[in-house]
Coordinates of C-alpha atoms and ligand atoms in Angstrom, one line a residue:
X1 CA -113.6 52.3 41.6
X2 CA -115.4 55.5 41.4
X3 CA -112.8 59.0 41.1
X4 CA -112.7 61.2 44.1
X5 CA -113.5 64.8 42.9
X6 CA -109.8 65.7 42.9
X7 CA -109.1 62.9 40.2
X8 CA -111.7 63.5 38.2
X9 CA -110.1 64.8 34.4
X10 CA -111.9 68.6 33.5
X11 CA -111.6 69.9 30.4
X12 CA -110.8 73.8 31.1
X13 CA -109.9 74.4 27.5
X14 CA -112.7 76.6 26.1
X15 CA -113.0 78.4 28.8
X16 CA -110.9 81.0 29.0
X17 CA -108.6 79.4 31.8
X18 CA -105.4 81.5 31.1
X19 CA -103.6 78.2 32.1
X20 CA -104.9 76.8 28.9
X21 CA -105.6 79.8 26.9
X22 CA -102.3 81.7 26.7
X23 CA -100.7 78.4 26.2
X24 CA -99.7 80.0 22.5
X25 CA -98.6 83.4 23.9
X26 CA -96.4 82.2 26.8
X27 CA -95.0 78.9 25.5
X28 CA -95.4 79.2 21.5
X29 CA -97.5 76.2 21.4
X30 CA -100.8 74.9 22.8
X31 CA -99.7 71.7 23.0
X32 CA -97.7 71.5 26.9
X33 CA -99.2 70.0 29.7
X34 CA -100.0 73.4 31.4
X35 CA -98.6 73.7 34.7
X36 CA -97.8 77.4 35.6
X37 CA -100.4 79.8 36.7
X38 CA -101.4 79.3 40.5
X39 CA -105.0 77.9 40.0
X40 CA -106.1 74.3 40.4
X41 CA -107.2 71.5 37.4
X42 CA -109.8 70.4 40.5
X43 CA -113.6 71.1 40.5
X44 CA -114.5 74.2 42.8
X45 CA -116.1 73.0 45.8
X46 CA -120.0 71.9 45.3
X47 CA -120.8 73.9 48.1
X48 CA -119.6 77.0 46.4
X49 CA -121.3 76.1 43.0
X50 CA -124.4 75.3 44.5
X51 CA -124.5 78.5 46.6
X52 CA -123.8 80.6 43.3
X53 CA -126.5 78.6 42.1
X54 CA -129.2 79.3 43.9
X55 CA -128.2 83.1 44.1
X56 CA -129.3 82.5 40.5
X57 CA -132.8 81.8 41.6
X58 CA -133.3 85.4 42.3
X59 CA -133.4 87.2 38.8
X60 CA -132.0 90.2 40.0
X61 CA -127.8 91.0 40.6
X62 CA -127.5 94.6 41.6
X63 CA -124.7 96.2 43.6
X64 CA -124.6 94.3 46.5
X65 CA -122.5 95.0 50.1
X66 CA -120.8 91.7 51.2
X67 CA -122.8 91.0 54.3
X68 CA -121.6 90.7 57.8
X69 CA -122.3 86.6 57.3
X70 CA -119.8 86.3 54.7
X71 CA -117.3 88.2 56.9
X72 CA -118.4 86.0 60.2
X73 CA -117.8 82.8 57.5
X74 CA -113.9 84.1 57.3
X75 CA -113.3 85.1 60.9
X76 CA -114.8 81.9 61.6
X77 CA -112.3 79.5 59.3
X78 CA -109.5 82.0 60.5
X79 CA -110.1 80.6 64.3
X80 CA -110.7 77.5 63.9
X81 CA -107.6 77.1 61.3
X82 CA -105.1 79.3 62.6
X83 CA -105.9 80.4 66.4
X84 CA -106.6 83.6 65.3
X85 CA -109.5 85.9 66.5
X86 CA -110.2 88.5 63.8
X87 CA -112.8 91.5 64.4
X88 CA -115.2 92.7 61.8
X89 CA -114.4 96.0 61.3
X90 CA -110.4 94.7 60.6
X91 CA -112.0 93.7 57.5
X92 CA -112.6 95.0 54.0
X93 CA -113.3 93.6 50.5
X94 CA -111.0 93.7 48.2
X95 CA -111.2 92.1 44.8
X96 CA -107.5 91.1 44.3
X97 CA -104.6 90.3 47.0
X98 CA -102.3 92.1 44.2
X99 CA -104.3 95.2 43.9
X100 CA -104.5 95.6 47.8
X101 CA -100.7 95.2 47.9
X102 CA -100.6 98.3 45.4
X103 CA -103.3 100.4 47.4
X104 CA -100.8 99.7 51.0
X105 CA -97.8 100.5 49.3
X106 CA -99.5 103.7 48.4
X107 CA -101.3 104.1 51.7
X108 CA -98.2 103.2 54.1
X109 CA -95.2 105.1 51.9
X110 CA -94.0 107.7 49.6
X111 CA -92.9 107.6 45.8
X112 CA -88.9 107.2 46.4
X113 CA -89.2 104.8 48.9
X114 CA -87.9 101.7 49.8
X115 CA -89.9 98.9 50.1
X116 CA -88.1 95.0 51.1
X117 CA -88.9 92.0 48.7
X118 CA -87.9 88.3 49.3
X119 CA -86.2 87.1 46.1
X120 CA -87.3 84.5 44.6
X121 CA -90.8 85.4 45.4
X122 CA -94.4 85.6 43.5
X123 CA -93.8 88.5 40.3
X124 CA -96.4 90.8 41.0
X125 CA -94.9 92.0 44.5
X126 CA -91.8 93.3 42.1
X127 CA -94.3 94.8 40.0
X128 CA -96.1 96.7 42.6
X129 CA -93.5 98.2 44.0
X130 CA -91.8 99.4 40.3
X131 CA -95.5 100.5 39.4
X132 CA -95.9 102.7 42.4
X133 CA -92.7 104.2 41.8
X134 CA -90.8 102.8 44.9
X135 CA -87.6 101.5 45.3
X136 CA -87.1 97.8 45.7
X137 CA -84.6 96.1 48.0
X138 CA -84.0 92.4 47.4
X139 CA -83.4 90.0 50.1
X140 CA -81.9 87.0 48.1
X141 CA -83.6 83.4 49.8
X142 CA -80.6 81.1 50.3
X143 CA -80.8 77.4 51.1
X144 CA -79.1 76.2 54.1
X145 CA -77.1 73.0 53.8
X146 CA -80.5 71.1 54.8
X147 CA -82.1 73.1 51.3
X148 CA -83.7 75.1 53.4
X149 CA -84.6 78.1 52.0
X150 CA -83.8 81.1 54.9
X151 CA -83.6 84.8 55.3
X152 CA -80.9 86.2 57.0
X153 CA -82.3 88.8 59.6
X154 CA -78.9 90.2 60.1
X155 CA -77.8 91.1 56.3
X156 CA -81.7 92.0 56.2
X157 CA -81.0 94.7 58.9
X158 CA -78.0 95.9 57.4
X159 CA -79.8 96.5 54.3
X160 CA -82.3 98.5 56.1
X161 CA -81.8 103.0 55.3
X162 CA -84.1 105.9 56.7
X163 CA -86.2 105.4 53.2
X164 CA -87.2 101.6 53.9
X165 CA -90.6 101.9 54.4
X166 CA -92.2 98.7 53.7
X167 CA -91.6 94.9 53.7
X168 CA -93.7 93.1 51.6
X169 CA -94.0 89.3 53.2
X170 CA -95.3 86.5 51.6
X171 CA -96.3 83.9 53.9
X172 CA -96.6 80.9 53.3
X173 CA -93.8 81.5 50.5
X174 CA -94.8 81.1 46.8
X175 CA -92.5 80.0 45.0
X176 CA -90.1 78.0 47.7
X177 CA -93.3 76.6 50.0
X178 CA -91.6 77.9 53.3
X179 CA -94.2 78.0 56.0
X180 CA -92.2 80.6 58.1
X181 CA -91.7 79.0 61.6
X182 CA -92.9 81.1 65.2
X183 CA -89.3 82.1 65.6
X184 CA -88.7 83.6 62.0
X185 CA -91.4 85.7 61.9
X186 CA -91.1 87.1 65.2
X187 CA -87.4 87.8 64.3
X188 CA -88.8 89.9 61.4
X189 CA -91.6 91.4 63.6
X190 CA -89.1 92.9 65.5
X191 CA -87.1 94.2 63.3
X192 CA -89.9 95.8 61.1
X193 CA -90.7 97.0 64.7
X194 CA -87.6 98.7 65.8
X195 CA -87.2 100.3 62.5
X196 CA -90.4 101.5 62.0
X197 CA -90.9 99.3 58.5
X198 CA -94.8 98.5 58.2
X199 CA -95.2 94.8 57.4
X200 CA -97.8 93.8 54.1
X201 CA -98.3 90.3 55.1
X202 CA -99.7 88.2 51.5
X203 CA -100.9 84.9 52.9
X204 CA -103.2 83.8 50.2
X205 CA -101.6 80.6 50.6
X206 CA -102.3 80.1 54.5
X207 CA -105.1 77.1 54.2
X208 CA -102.2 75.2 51.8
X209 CA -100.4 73.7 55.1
X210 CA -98.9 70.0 54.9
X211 CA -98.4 68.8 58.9
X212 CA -97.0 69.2 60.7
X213 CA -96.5 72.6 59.6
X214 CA -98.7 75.3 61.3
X215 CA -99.2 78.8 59.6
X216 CA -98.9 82.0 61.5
X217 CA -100.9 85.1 61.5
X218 CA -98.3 87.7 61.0
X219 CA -100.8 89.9 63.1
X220 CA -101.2 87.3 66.1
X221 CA -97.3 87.3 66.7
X222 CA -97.7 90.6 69.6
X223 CA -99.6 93.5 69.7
X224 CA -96.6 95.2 68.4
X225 CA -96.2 93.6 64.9
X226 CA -100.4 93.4 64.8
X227 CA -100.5 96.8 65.1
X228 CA -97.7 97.4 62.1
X229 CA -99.3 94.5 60.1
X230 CA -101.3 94.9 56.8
X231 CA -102.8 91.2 56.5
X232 CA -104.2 90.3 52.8
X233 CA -106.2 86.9 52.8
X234 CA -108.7 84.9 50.8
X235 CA -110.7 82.5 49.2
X236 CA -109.1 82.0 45.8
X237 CA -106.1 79.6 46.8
X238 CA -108.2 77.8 49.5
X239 CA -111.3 76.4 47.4
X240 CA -109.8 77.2 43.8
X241 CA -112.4 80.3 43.4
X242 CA -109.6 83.0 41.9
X243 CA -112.1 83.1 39.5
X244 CA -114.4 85.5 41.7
X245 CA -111.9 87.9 42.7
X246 CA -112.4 88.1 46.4
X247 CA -110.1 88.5 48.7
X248 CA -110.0 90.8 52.0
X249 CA -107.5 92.9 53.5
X250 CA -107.1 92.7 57.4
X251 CA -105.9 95.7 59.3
X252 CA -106.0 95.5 63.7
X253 CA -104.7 98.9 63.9
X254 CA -107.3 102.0 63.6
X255 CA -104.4 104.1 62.6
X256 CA -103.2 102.4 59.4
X257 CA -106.9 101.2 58.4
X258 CA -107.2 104.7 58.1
X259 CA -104.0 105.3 55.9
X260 CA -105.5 102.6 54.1
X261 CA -108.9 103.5 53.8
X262 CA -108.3 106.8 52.4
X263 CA -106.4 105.1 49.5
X264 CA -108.8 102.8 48.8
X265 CA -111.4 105.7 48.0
X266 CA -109.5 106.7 45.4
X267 CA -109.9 103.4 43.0
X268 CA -113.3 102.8 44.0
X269 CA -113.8 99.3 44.0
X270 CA -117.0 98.9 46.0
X271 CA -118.0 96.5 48.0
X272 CA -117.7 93.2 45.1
X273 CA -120.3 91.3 43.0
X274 CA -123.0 89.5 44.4
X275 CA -122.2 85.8 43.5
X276 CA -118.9 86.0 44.7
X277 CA -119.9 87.0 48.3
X278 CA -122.2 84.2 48.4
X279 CA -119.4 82.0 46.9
X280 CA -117.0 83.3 49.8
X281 CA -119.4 83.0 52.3
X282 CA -120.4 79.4 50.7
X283 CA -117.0 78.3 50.8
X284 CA -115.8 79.5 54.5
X285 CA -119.0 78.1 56.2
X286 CA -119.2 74.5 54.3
X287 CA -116.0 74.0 52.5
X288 CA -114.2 72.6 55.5
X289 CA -114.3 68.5 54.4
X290 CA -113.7 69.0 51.0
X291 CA -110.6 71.5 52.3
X292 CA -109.3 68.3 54.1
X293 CA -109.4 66.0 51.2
X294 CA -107.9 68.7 48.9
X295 CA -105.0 68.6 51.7
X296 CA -104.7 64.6 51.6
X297 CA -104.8 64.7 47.7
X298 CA -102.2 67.6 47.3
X299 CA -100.1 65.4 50.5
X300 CA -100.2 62.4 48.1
X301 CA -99.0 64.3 44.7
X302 CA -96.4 66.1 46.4
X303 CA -94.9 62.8 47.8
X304 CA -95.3 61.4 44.0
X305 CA -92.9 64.1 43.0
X306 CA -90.6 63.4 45.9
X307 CA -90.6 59.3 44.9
X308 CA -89.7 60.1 41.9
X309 CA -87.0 63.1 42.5
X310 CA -85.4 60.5 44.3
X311 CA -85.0 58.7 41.1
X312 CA -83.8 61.4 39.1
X313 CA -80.2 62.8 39.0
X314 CA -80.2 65.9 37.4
X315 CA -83.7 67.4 39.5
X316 CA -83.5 68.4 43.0
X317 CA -86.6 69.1 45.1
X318 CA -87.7 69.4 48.4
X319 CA -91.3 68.6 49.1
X320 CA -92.8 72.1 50.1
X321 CA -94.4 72.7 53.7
X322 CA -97.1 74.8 52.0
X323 CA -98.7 75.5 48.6
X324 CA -99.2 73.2 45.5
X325 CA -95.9 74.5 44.0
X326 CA -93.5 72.5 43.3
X327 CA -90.0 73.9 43.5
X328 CA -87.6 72.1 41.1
X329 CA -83.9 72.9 41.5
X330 CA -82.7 71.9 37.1
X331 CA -79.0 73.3 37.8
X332 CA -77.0 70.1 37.1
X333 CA -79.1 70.0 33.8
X334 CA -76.6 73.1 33.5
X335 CA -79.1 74.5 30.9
X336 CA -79.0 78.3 31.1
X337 CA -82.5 79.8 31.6
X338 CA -83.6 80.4 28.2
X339 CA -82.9 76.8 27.3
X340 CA -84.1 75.4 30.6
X341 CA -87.6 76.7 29.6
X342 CA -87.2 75.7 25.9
X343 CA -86.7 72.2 27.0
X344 CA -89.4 72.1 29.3
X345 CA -91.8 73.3 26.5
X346 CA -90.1 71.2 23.2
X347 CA -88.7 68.1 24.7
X348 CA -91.0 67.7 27.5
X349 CA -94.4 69.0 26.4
X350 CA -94.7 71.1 29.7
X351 CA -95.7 74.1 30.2
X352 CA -94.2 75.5 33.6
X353 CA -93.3 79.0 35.3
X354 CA -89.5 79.6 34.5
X355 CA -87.5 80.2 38.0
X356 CA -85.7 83.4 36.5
X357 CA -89.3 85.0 36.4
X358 CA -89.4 84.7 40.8
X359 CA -86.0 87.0 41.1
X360 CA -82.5 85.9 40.0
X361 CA -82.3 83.7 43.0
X362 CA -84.7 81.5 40.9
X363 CA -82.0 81.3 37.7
X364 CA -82.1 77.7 37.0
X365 CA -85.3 76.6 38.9
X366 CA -88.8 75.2 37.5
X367 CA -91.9 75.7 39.2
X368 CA -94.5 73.3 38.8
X369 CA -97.8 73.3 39.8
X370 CA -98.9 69.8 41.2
X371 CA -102.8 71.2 41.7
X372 CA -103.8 68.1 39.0
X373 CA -105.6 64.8 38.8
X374 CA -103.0 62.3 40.1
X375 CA -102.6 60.7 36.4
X376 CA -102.1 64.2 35.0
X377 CA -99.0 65.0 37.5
X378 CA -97.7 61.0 36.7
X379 CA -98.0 61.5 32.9
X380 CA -96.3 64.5 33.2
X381 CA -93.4 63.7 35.5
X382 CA -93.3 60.2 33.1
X383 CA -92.5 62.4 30.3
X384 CA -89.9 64.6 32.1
X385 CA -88.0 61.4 33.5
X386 CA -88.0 59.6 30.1
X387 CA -86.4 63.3 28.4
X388 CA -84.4 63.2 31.1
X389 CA -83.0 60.0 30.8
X390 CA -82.2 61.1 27.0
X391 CA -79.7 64.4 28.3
Ligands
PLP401 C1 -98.5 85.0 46.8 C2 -99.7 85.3 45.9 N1 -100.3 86.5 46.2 C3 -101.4 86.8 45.4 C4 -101.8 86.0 44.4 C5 -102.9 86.5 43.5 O1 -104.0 87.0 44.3 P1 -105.2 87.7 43.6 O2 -105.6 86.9 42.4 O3 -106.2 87.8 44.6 O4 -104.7 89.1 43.1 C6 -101.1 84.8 44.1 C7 -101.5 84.0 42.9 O5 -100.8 83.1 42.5 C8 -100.0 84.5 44.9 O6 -99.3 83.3 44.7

């Protein structure tokens, strides 16, 4: 039987793939199964490659704006997929989600600030914050007796001073795959609201929905929280293009595009590179049937993990509503961190991103990245469970 395209093996190694190539640097060997960094072992969409292709025909790439087609592509996906109208001139290019998070913080706040952070959560948003010389507050995650990981609005409010400034969202949530529900959000929305805290909503990971989970728009929840929202969404996650380094930053409210604006002069970025509009544009306006059997092949692995959790004693997980991240709870191994990883990396040949690197809520967690071949992610959870049985 013929391999759909999600199955098919690709040799990345020559490539540059920091999955593969920093193998050495991160884990001390090139030998793992590399499993960390956010991208996917899956072909880019054909559409996109074949778009990027014939942009090739011409023999000139010169600056180049993105065009209003590219931006109509995304508005387009965003109301079909999500219920949400978007208007052009909400839109700009950016060529990184992290780098627009470090322009809003410096847009929206002051050096000495205090800007909110879910912990565990994606490492840059620490970063950005320490960079820009604000203050972070953590919100630590907790699971519910369910393993549900929650926020709890109430200690969240009382950790609220006159310098919080920001809360920097991530949603759906990378690492713990939360897809925040209606009633969450708006809970937050309110909050952020009432105390005058402008909301940087990362939701890179908004196309990477299981049902019968539904992502929501921080900026659809009211006029309110649309017109305190800085929205940062993209490509890269979607149709596995990180690779072009597009990305836009959404902004309904004149007042704060302006903020916003005015601290995007000052890096310059322009307006992108000419074969990654086309790619974005590419991927938006075709990419919607290879998007649905990316979401029945990613379905299918993370229910592989889940049969075979259940057969494990010592790894707990919880098969994420979002994202291709898988979340693995290693306490009972009662390894501490450092050795956690070292046995991930000598006894198990894989190469995964340590749970102590998300926050210290993370401290004795794994995350693996199931964005594989189906026989990659078996081989791999084949060699964990045989390790395992030798603990
Ligand atoms: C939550 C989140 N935001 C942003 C990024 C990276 O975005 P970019 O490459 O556009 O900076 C990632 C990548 O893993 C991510 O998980």
């Amino acid at each position: 039987m013929a391999l759909d395209s999600y199955n098919i093996l690709i040799d990345r190694s020559g490539t540059n793939a920091e999955k593969y190539t920093l193998r050495n640097a991160l884990f001390g060997t090139d030998t793992v199964q590399p499993m960390w960094v956010a991208d996917m072992d899956i072909a880019t969409p054909a559409c996109v490659l074949d778009a990027v292709r014939e942009r090739l025909d011409h023999p000139v790439i010169g600056y180049e704006i993105m065009s209003d087609d590219a931006y109509a592509a995304q508005m387009r996906w965003f109301e079909t997929h999500h219920g949400f109208t978007i208007e052009r001139e909400w839109l700009s290019y950016s060529p990184s989600v992290v780098a627009s998070i470090g322009v809003a913080i410096r847009a929206l706040s002051d050096e000495g600030d205090e800007v909110v952070v879910m912990d565990p959560v994606y490492p840059p948003f620490y970063a950005m914050v320490k960079h820009n010389n604000r203050r972070l507050v953590t919100h630590s995650l907790k699971q519910d007796n369910e393993g549900m990981y929650r926020f709890d609005i109430e200690l969240l409010r009382s950790q609220i001073t006159p310098k919080t400034k920001l809360l920097l969202l991530c949603s759906p949530h990378n690492p713990v795959g939360r897809v925040w529900s209606r009633k969450e959000l708006e809970s937050l929305g309110s909050l952020c609201c009432e105390h005058g805290i402008r909301i940087i909503s990362d939701e890179i990971h908004c196309d990477l929905v299981y049902q019968p989970h539904w992502h929501i728009p921080t900026a659809s929840l009211s006029e309110a929280v649309q017109n305190n929202t800085v929205m940062l969404i993209g490509p890269g996650k979607t149709f596995n293009m990180a690779g072009f380094s597009i990305s836009t930053v959404c902004i309904p409210s004149p007042d704060l595009r302006a903020l916003y604006d005015e601290e995007r002069k000052r890096v310059h970025w322009g307006e992108g590179a000419a074969l990654s509009h086309v790619a974005f544009e590419a991927a938006y306006a075709q990419g919607d049937e290879w998007h649905r059997g990316l979401m029945e092949h990613l379905g299918r692995n993370a229910a592989m993990i889940d049969a075979w959790a259940a057969t494990q004693k010592s790894i707990l997980y919880g098969k994420p509503e979002a994202t291709y991240l898988a979340w693995l709870d290693c306490r009972a191994l009662t390894l501490g961190d450092r050795e956690l990883r070292e046995f991930f990396v000598r006894e198990a040949r894989l190469g995964l991103s340590p749970g102590l690197s998300f926050g210290k809520e993370g401290s004795g967690f794994m995350r693996l990245n199931f964005a594989v071949p189906s026989s990659i992610l078996e081989n791999a959870l084949e060699k964990l469970g045989r390790v395992l049985r030798g603990v």
